[in-house]
């Protein structure tokens, strides 16, 4: 089964890091290889431009892929966005030169030139507003075009706004919000491999910001410790083979640990061990 991943751009590195975190590690280091086997024997990675991935997944030749929501909308491809991967967040905005005097899309003059690589989104957006503009298709960076007098506005992804600021631009409208998505061919939404991948990704995200806490508690202190200790449902308690002592463990939010550890010690807990959690499958 082929899983398409970005071959370049801002989504490439976080995509590979996420896949590695869930156990899908590339088994070939040659970046020129377009199809790469992985540690999941049934999954091969195929490297592709993020804007091409929706079309590739729609074809059915590739089961799933990671790309931006903006590219899915632009392509119009029939794919299922089964999971928001929570990185690559940004806004697709219309921006103009600060010196233009234009504050809203409505103030753009008739026939204004708008440079973008999101041509379909741009056409639909301005058509819905009833605004007549000239769309200029650009495949590379668009931010410099207004300064060169080639465009009156741009429509592009803004993550932090720094790039717009550097080029003397400011956003005047938000067209849509975007982030990285796991997209799947509709025929494979209920496939076992899709369910497995979604489960492991959700498990990885659920584990973020949580730690496993183990502690030993004398029997006469158990009730006091359990009153202090948070848990997802309830702490697990096991009586040790020797002595009147219990082992207690629980999953707790990482940010409460500094205060929690001191309260547990005061309540009578000892031998407190705190460990990371790789995945939390619920």
C-alpha positions as YAML, in Angstrom:
chain: A
units: angstrom
residues:
- id: 1
  name: UNK
  ca: [0.00, 0.00, 0.00]
- id: 2
  name: UNK
  ca: [1.36, 3.41, -0.98]
- id: 3
  name: UNK
  ca: [1.23, 6.41, 1.36]
- id: 4
  name: UNK
  ca: [2.00, 9.75, -0.31]
- id: 5
  name: UNK
  ca: [4.13, 12.23, 1.65]
- id: 6
  name: UNK
  ca: [5.27, 15.75, 0.70]
- id: 7
  name: UNK
  ca: [8.57, 15.78, -1.16]
- id: 8
  name: UNK
  ca: [9.22, 19.42, -0.29]
- id: 9
  name: UNK
  ca: [7.86, 22.43, 1.54]
- id: 10
  name: UNK
  ca: [6.71, 23.23, 5.05]
- id: 11
  name: UNK
  ca: [4.78, 19.97, 5.47]
- id: 12
  name: UNK
  ca: [7.64, 17.62, 4.60]
- id: 13
  name: UNK
  ca: [9.63, 17.49, 7.85]
- id: 14
  name: UNK
  ca: [6.70, 17.40, 10.32]
- id: 15
  name: UNK
  ca: [5.02, 14.69, 8.23]
- id: 16
  name: UNK
  ca: [8.07, 12.42, 8.40]
- id: 17
  name: UNK
  ca: [8.50, 13.13, 12.13]
- id: 18
  name: UNK
  ca: [4.87, 12.20, 12.80]
- id: 19
  name: UNK
  ca: [5.11, 8.98, 10.81]
- id: 20
  name: UNK
  ca: [8.29, 8.02, 12.64]
- id: 21
  name: UNK
  ca: [6.59, 8.73, 15.97]
- id: 22
  name: UNK
  ca: [3.83, 6.24, 15.12]
- id: 23
  name: UNK
  ca: [6.38, 3.65, 13.96]
- id: 24
  name: UNK
  ca: [6.52, 4.21, 10.20]
- id: 25
  name: UNK
  ca: [10.23, 4.68, 9.53]
- id: 26
  name: UNK
  ca: [11.72, 4.90, 6.01]
- id: 27
  name: UNK
  ca: [14.11, 2.03, 5.29]
- id: 28
  name: UNK
  ca: [16.01, 3.88, 2.55]
- id: 29
  name: UNK
  ca: [17.97, 7.09, 3.03]
- id: 30
  name: UNK
  ca: [18.42, 8.07, -0.63]
- id: 31
  name: UNK
  ca: [16.30, 11.19, -1.06]
- id: 32
  name: UNK
  ca: [16.21, 10.59, -4.82]
- id: 33
  name: UNK
  ca: [14.13, 7.45, -4.33]
- id: 34
  name: UNK
  ca: [10.48, 8.26, -4.98]
- id: 35
  name: UNK
  ca: [9.12, 5.00, -3.52]
- id: 36
  name: UNK
  ca: [10.54, 4.00, -0.14]
- id: 37
  name: UNK
  ca: [9.86, 0.86, 1.95]
- id: 38
  name: UNK
  ca: [9.09, 1.38, 5.64]
- id: 39
  name: UNK
  ca: [9.15, -0.43, 8.96]
- id: 40
  name: UNK
  ca: [5.46, -1.18, 8.44]
- id: 41
  name: UNK
  ca: [5.96, -3.94, 5.90]
- id: 42
  name: UNK
  ca: [2.64, -3.30, 4.14]
- id: 43
  name: UNK
  ca: [3.32, 0.43, 3.69]
- id: 44
  name: UNK
  ca: [5.63, 2.11, 1.17]
- id: 45
  name: UNK
  ca: [6.07, 5.86, 1.06]
- id: 46
  name: UNK
  ca: [5.81, 7.71, -2.24]
- id: 47
  name: UNK
  ca: [7.26, 11.21, -2.37]
- id: 48
  name: UNK
  ca: [5.17, 13.76, -4.26]
- id: 49
  name: UNK
  ca: [4.54, 17.48, -4.41]
- id: 50
  name: UNK
  ca: [1.92, 18.34, -1.78]
- id: 51
  name: UNK
  ca: [-0.29, 20.01, -4.40]
- id: 52
  name: UNK
  ca: [-0.30, 16.76, -6.41]
- id: 53
  name: UNK
  ca: [-1.16, 14.45, -3.52]
- id: 54
  name: UNK
  ca: [-4.97, 14.96, -3.61]
- id: 55
  name: UNK
  ca: [-5.04, 13.95, -7.30]
- id: 56
  name: UNK
  ca: [-2.75, 10.97, -6.66]
- id: 57
  name: UNK
  ca: [-4.90, 9.70, -3.78]
- id: 58
  name: UNK
  ca: [-8.12, 10.26, -5.76]
- id: 59
  name: UNK
  ca: [-6.74, 8.04, -8.55]
- id: 60
  name: UNK
  ca: [-6.82, 5.02, -6.23]
- id: 61
  name: UNK
  ca: [-3.26, 4.05, -7.11]
- id: 62
  name: UNK
  ca: [-2.26, 5.46, -3.72]
- id: 63
  name: UNK
  ca: [-4.30, 4.56, -0.66]
- id: 64
  name: UNK
  ca: [-3.65, 7.67, 1.44]
- id: 65
  name: UNK
  ca: [-1.47, 10.74, 1.80]
- id: 66
  name: UNK
  ca: [-0.59, 13.80, 3.83]
- id: 67
  name: UNK
  ca: [-1.20, 17.24, 2.36]
- id: 68
  name: UNK
  ca: [-2.69, 20.61, 3.23]
- id: 69
  name: UNK
  ca: [-6.41, 21.31, 3.37]
- id: 70
  name: UNK
  ca: [-5.75, 24.22, 1.01]
- id: 71
  name: UNK
  ca: [-4.41, 21.84, -1.64]
- id: 72
  name: UNK
  ca: [-7.42, 19.55, -1.23]
- id: 73
  name: UNK
  ca: [-9.83, 22.44, -1.78]
- id: 74
  name: UNK
  ca: [-7.80, 23.80, -4.71]
- id: 75
  name: UNK
  ca: [-7.68, 20.41, -6.43]
- id: 76
  name: UNK
  ca: [-11.38, 19.64, -6.03]
- id: 77
  name: UNK
  ca: [-10.35, 16.00, -5.66]
- id: 78
  name: UNK
  ca: [-12.73, 13.40, -4.28]
- id: 79
  name: UNK
  ca: [-10.75, 12.39, -1.19]
- id: 80
  name: UNK
  ca: [-11.72, 11.97, 2.45]
- id: 81
  name: UNK
  ca: [-9.96, 14.18, 5.00]
- id: 82
  name: UNK
  ca: [-10.00, 11.66, 7.83]
- id: 83
  name: UNK
  ca: [-7.74, 13.44, 10.32]
- id: 84
  name: UNK
  ca: [-6.49, 16.95, 11.06]
- id: 85
  name: UNK
  ca: [-2.80, 16.41, 11.84]
- id: 86
  name: UNK
  ca: [-2.47, 19.66, 13.81]
- id: 87
  name: UNK
  ca: [0.59, 21.06, 12.06]
- id: 88
  name: UNK
  ca: [1.15, 23.28, 9.03]
- id: 89
  name: UNK
  ca: [-1.54, 25.62, 10.26]
- id: 90
  name: UNK
  ca: [-2.10, 28.82, 8.33]
- id: 91
  name: UNK
  ca: [-4.64, 31.05, 6.66]
- id: 92
  name: UNK
  ca: [-5.18, 31.58, 2.97]
- id: 93
  name: UNK
  ca: [-5.44, 35.35, 2.76]
- id: 94
  name: UNK
  ca: [-5.80, 38.17, 0.27]
- id: 95
  name: UNK
  ca: [-3.00, 40.68, 0.85]
- id: 96
  name: UNK
  ca: [-2.11, 44.06, -0.63]
- id: 97
  name: UNK
  ca: [0.70, 46.58, -0.28]
- id: 98
  name: UNK
  ca: [0.37, 48.65, 2.88]
- id: 99
  name: UNK
  ca: [0.81, 51.73, 0.74]
- id: 100
  name: UNK
  ca: [-2.11, 50.81, -1.55]
- id: 101
  name: UNK
  ca: [-4.75, 52.43, 0.63]
- id: 102
  name: UNK
  ca: [-6.94, 49.33, 0.17]
- id: 103
  name: UNK
  ca: [-8.44, 47.98, 3.40]
- id: 104
  name: UNK
  ca: [-11.01, 45.45, 2.17]
- id: 105
  name: UNK
  ca: [-11.53, 43.19, -0.83]
- id: 106
  name: UNK
  ca: [-14.48, 45.35, -1.83]
- id: 107
  name: UNK
  ca: [-12.10, 48.29, -2.28]
- id: 108
  name: UNK
  ca: [-10.01, 46.49, -4.92]
- id: 109
  name: UNK
  ca: [-10.58, 48.22, -8.27]
- id: 110
  name: UNK
  ca: [-12.47, 46.38, -11.04]
- id: 111
  name: UNK
  ca: [-10.09, 44.15, -12.96]
- id: 112
  name: UNK
  ca: [-7.52, 44.13, -10.14]
- id: 113
  name: UNK
  ca: [-4.70, 41.67, -10.76]
- id: 114
  name: UNK
  ca: [-4.50, 38.92, -8.12]
- id: 115
  name: UNK
  ca: [-1.44, 36.65, -8.18]
- id: 116
  name: UNK
  ca: [-1.80, 33.17, -6.71]
- id: 117
  name: UNK
  ca: [-1.08, 29.48, -7.16]
- id: 118
  name: UNK
  ca: [-4.55, 28.73, -5.76]
- id: 119
  name: UNK
  ca: [-6.33, 29.65, -8.97]
- id: 120
  name: UNK
  ca: [-9.53, 27.67, -8.42]
- id: 121
  name: UNK
  ca: [-9.96, 28.94, -4.87]
- id: 122
  name: UNK
  ca: [-9.37, 32.49, -6.08]
- id: 123
  name: UNK
  ca: [-11.90, 32.23, -8.92]
- id: 124
  name: UNK
  ca: [-14.55, 30.80, -6.61]
- id: 125
  name: UNK
  ca: [-13.87, 33.30, -3.83]
- id: 126
  name: UNK
  ca: [-14.11, 36.41, -5.97]
- id: 127
  name: UNK
  ca: [-17.04, 35.01, -7.96]
- id: 128
  name: UNK
  ca: [-19.02, 34.52, -4.74]
- id: 129
  name: UNK
  ca: [-18.29, 38.14, -3.84]
- id: 130
  name: UNK
  ca: [-19.34, 39.27, -7.31]
- id: 131
  name: UNK
  ca: [-15.94, 40.88, -7.67]
- id: 132
  name: UNK
  ca: [-14.38, 41.09, -11.14]
- id: 133
  name: UNK
  ca: [-10.63, 40.49, -10.95]
- id: 134
  name: UNK
  ca: [-7.89, 39.13, -13.18]
- id: 135
  name: UNK
  ca: [-6.26, 35.99, -11.76]
- id: 136
  name: UNK
  ca: [-2.55, 35.59, -12.47]
- id: 137
  name: UNK
  ca: [-1.32, 32.01, -12.06]
- id: 138
  name: UNK
  ca: [2.04, 31.82, -10.26]
- id: 139
  name: UNK
  ca: [3.87, 28.63, -9.32]
- id: 140
  name: UNK
  ca: [6.54, 30.17, -7.08]
- id: 141
  name: UNK
  ca: [6.67, 32.95, -4.50]
- id: 142
  name: UNK
  ca: [4.06, 35.64, -5.01]
- id: 143
  name: UNK
  ca: [4.94, 38.13, -2.27]
- id: 144
  name: UNK
  ca: [7.27, 40.25, -4.40]
- id: 145
  name: UNK
  ca: [4.86, 40.73, -7.32]
- id: 146
  name: UNK
  ca: [2.93, 43.73, -5.93]
- id: 147
  name: UNK
  ca: [6.22, 45.58, -5.35]
- id: 148
  name: UNK
  ca: [7.18, 44.91, -8.97]
- id: 149
  name: UNK
  ca: [3.86, 46.26, -10.20]
- id: 150
  name: UNK
  ca: [2.89, 42.88, -11.64]
- id: 151
  name: UNK
  ca: [-0.06, 42.35, -9.28]
- id: 152
  name: UNK
  ca: [-2.40, 44.51, -7.22]
- id: 153
  name: UNK
  ca: [-2.97, 41.78, -4.64]
- id: 154
  name: UNK
  ca: [-1.96, 38.23, -3.81]
- id: 155
  name: UNK
  ca: [-3.85, 35.25, -2.47]
- id: 156
  name: UNK
  ca: [-1.50, 33.00, -0.52]
- id: 157
  name: UNK
  ca: [-0.97, 31.06, 2.70]
- id: 158
  name: UNK
  ca: [0.02, 33.09, 5.75]
- id: 159
  name: UNK
  ca: [1.48, 31.22, 8.72]
- id: 160
  name: UNK
  ca: [2.92, 33.97, 10.94]
- id: 161
  name: UNK
  ca: [2.63, 37.02, 8.72]
- id: 162
  name: UNK
  ca: [6.38, 37.64, 8.77]
- id: 163
  name: UNK
  ca: [6.87, 37.10, 5.03]
- id: 164
  name: UNK
  ca: [4.05, 39.49, 4.21]
- id: 165
  name: UNK
  ca: [5.53, 42.08, 6.55]
- id: 166
  name: UNK
  ca: [8.97, 41.79, 4.96]
- id: 167
  name: UNK
  ca: [7.46, 42.54, 1.54]
- id: 168
  name: UNK
  ca: [5.37, 45.46, 2.74]
- id: 169
  name: UNK
  ca: [2.08, 43.57, 2.54]
- id: 170
  name: UNK
  ca: [-0.87, 43.24, 4.87]
- id: 171
  name: UNK
  ca: [-3.83, 40.85, 4.77]
- id: 172
  name: UNK
  ca: [-7.25, 42.31, 4.04]
- id: 173
  name: UNK
  ca: [-9.34, 39.11, 4.00]
- id: 174
  name: UNK
  ca: [-9.16, 35.48, 5.11]
- id: 175
  name: UNK
  ca: [-10.35, 33.02, 2.47]
- id: 176
  name: UNK
  ca: [-9.95, 29.80, 4.44]
- id: 177
  name: UNK
  ca: [-7.97, 28.22, 7.28]
- id: 178
  name: UNK
  ca: [-5.70, 25.29, 6.53]
- id: 179
  name: UNK
  ca: [-3.57, 22.62, 8.19]
- id: 180
  name: UNK
  ca: [-2.05, 19.27, 7.30]
- id: 181
  name: UNK
  ca: [-4.61, 16.49, 6.80]
- id: 182
  name: UNK
  ca: [-4.49, 12.74, 6.40]
- id: 183
  name: UNK
  ca: [-6.42, 12.18, 3.18]
- id: 184
  name: UNK
  ca: [-7.67, 8.79, 2.06]
- id: 185
  name: UNK
  ca: [-9.24, 7.49, -1.13]
- id: 186
  name: UNK
  ca: [-12.96, 7.02, -0.35]
- id: 187
  name: UNK
  ca: [-12.70, 3.29, -1.13]
- id: 188
  name: UNK
  ca: [-10.20, 2.87, 1.71]
- id: 189
  name: UNK
  ca: [-11.80, 4.90, 4.50]
- id: 190
  name: UNK
  ca: [-12.99, 1.74, 6.29]
- id: 191
  name: UNK
  ca: [-9.90, -0.30, 5.40]
- id: 192
  name: UNK
  ca: [-8.11, -1.93, 8.35]
- id: 193
  name: UNK
  ca: [-4.88, -0.15, 7.49]
- id: 194
  name: UNK
  ca: [-6.62, 3.23, 7.60]
- id: 195
  name: UNK
  ca: [-8.13, 2.42, 10.99]
- id: 196
  name: UNK
  ca: [-4.73, 1.28, 12.26]
- id: 197
  name: UNK
  ca: [-2.95, 4.43, 11.11]
- id: 198
  name: UNK
  ca: [-5.64, 6.74, 12.49]
- id: 199
  name: UNK
  ca: [-5.59, 4.89, 15.83]
- id: 200
  name: UNK
  ca: [-1.82, 5.20, 16.17]
- id: 201
  name: UNK
  ca: [-1.78, 8.88, 15.19]
- id: 202
  name: UNK
  ca: [-4.55, 9.69, 17.66]
- id: 203
  name: UNK
  ca: [-2.71, 7.66, 20.28]
- id: 204
  name: UNK
  ca: [0.45, 9.66, 19.69]
- id: 205
  name: UNK
  ca: [-1.35, 12.98, 20.04]
- id: 206
  name: UNK
  ca: [-3.28, 11.82, 23.11]
- id: 207
  name: UNK
  ca: [0.02, 11.00, 24.83]
- id: 208
  name: UNK
  ca: [1.42, 14.49, 24.33]
- id: 209
  name: UNK
  ca: [1.52, 16.48, 27.56]
- id: 210
  name: UNK
  ca: [0.91, 13.41, 29.74]
- id: 211
  name: UNK
  ca: [3.15, 11.24, 31.89]
- id: 212
  name: UNK
  ca: [2.82, 7.88, 33.60]
- id: 213
  name: UNK
  ca: [3.35, 8.08, 37.36]
- id: 214
  name: UNK
  ca: [4.20, 4.99, 39.44]
- id: 215
  name: UNK
  ca: [4.40, 5.08, 43.24]
- id: 216
  name: UNK
  ca: [4.44, 2.80, 46.25]
- id: 217
  name: UNK
  ca: [2.00, 3.51, 49.07]
- id: 218
  name: UNK
  ca: [1.69, 1.96, 52.55]
- id: 219
  name: UNK
  ca: [-1.78, 0.55, 53.14]
- id: 220
  name: UNK
  ca: [-2.61, 3.10, 55.82]
- id: 221
  name: UNK
  ca: [-1.80, 5.95, 53.42]
- id: 222
  name: UNK
  ca: [-3.60, 4.58, 50.36]
- id: 223
  name: UNK
  ca: [-6.87, 6.47, 50.76]
- id: 224
  name: UNK
  ca: [-5.09, 9.80, 51.25]
- id: 225
  name: UNK
  ca: [-2.90, 9.26, 48.17]
- id: 226
  name: UNK
  ca: [-5.82, 8.25, 45.95]
- id: 227
  name: UNK
  ca: [-7.63, 11.42, 46.97]
- id: 228
  name: UNK
  ca: [-4.71, 13.47, 45.63]
- id: 229
  name: UNK
  ca: [-3.85, 11.48, 42.49]
- id: 230
  name: UNK
  ca: [-5.70, 12.40, 39.26]
- id: 231
  name: UNK
  ca: [-6.43, 9.77, 36.61]
- id: 232
  name: UNK
  ca: [-8.11, 9.32, 33.24]
- id: 233
  name: UNK
  ca: [-10.76, 7.14, 34.90]
- id: 234
  name: UNK
  ca: [-9.28, 5.82, 38.15]
- id: 235
  name: UNK
  ca: [-5.73, 5.00, 39.30]
- id: 236
  name: UNK
  ca: [-4.63, 1.36, 39.04]
- id: 237
  name: UNK
  ca: [-3.83, -0.23, 42.40]
- id: 238
  name: UNK
  ca: [-1.95, -3.51, 42.95]
- id: 239
  name: UNK
  ca: [-0.92, -5.04, 46.28]
- id: 240
  name: UNK
  ca: [2.76, -5.96, 46.39]
- id: 241
  name: UNK
  ca: [3.84, -9.50, 47.25]
- id: 242
  name: UNK
  ca: [5.74, -8.41, 50.35]
- id: 243
  name: UNK
  ca: [4.58, -6.09, 53.07]
- id: 244
  name: UNK
  ca: [1.43, -4.11, 53.48]
- id: 245
  name: UNK
  ca: [2.25, -1.88, 50.50]
- id: 246
  name: UNK
  ca: [0.45, -1.07, 47.26]
- id: 247
  name: UNK
  ca: [1.79, -0.04, 43.87]
- id: 248
  name: UNK
  ca: [-0.30, 2.72, 42.33]
- id: 249
  name: UNK
  ca: [0.03, 4.08, 38.81]
- id: 250
  name: UNK
  ca: [-1.87, 6.65, 36.79]
- id: 251
  name: UNK
  ca: [-1.69, 8.83, 33.68]
- id: 252
  name: UNK
  ca: [-1.53, 12.50, 34.62]
- id: 253
  name: UNK
  ca: [-1.13, 15.85, 32.82]
- id: 254
  name: UNK
  ca: [2.53, 16.88, 32.73]
- id: 255
  name: UNK
  ca: [1.86, 20.45, 33.80]
- id: 256
  name: UNK
  ca: [0.48, 19.39, 37.21]
- id: 257
  name: UNK
  ca: [3.49, 17.23, 38.13]
- id: 258
  name: UNK
  ca: [5.58, 19.74, 40.15]
- id: 259
  name: UNK
  ca: [2.78, 20.38, 42.65]
- id: 260
  name: UNK
  ca: [1.37, 16.87, 42.43]
- id: 261
  name: UNK
  ca: [4.62, 15.13, 43.39]
- id: 262
  name: UNK
  ca: [4.95, 17.22, 46.55]
- id: 263
  name: UNK
  ca: [1.33, 16.55, 47.51]
- id: 264
  name: UNK
  ca: [1.78, 12.81, 46.91]
- id: 265
  name: UNK
  ca: [4.85, 12.75, 49.16]
- id: 266
  name: UNK
  ca: [3.00, 14.64, 51.87]
- id: 267
  name: UNK
  ca: [0.13, 12.14, 51.60]
- id: 268
  name: UNK
  ca: [2.54, 9.23, 52.17]
- id: 269
  name: UNK
  ca: [3.60, 8.08, 48.70]
- id: 270
  name: UNK
  ca: [7.20, 6.96, 48.12]
- id: 271
  name: UNK
  ca: [9.41, 5.57, 45.34]
- id: 272
  name: UNK
  ca: [7.72, 7.87, 42.82]
- id: 273
  name: UNK
  ca: [8.69, 7.12, 39.20]
- id: 274
  name: UNK
  ca: [7.64, 9.33, 36.27]
- id: 275
  name: UNK
  ca: [7.96, 8.03, 32.71]
- id: 276
  name: UNK
  ca: [7.08, 9.30, 29.21]
- id: 277
  name: UNK
  ca: [4.15, 7.85, 27.26]
- id: 278
  name: UNK
  ca: [4.70, 7.09, 23.57]
- id: 279
  name: UNK
  ca: [1.07, 6.50, 22.66]
- id: 280
  name: UNK
  ca: [-2.19, 6.51, 24.54]
- id: 281
  name: UNK
  ca: [-4.81, 4.33, 22.83]
- id: 282
  name: UNK
  ca: [-8.27, 4.86, 24.24]
...
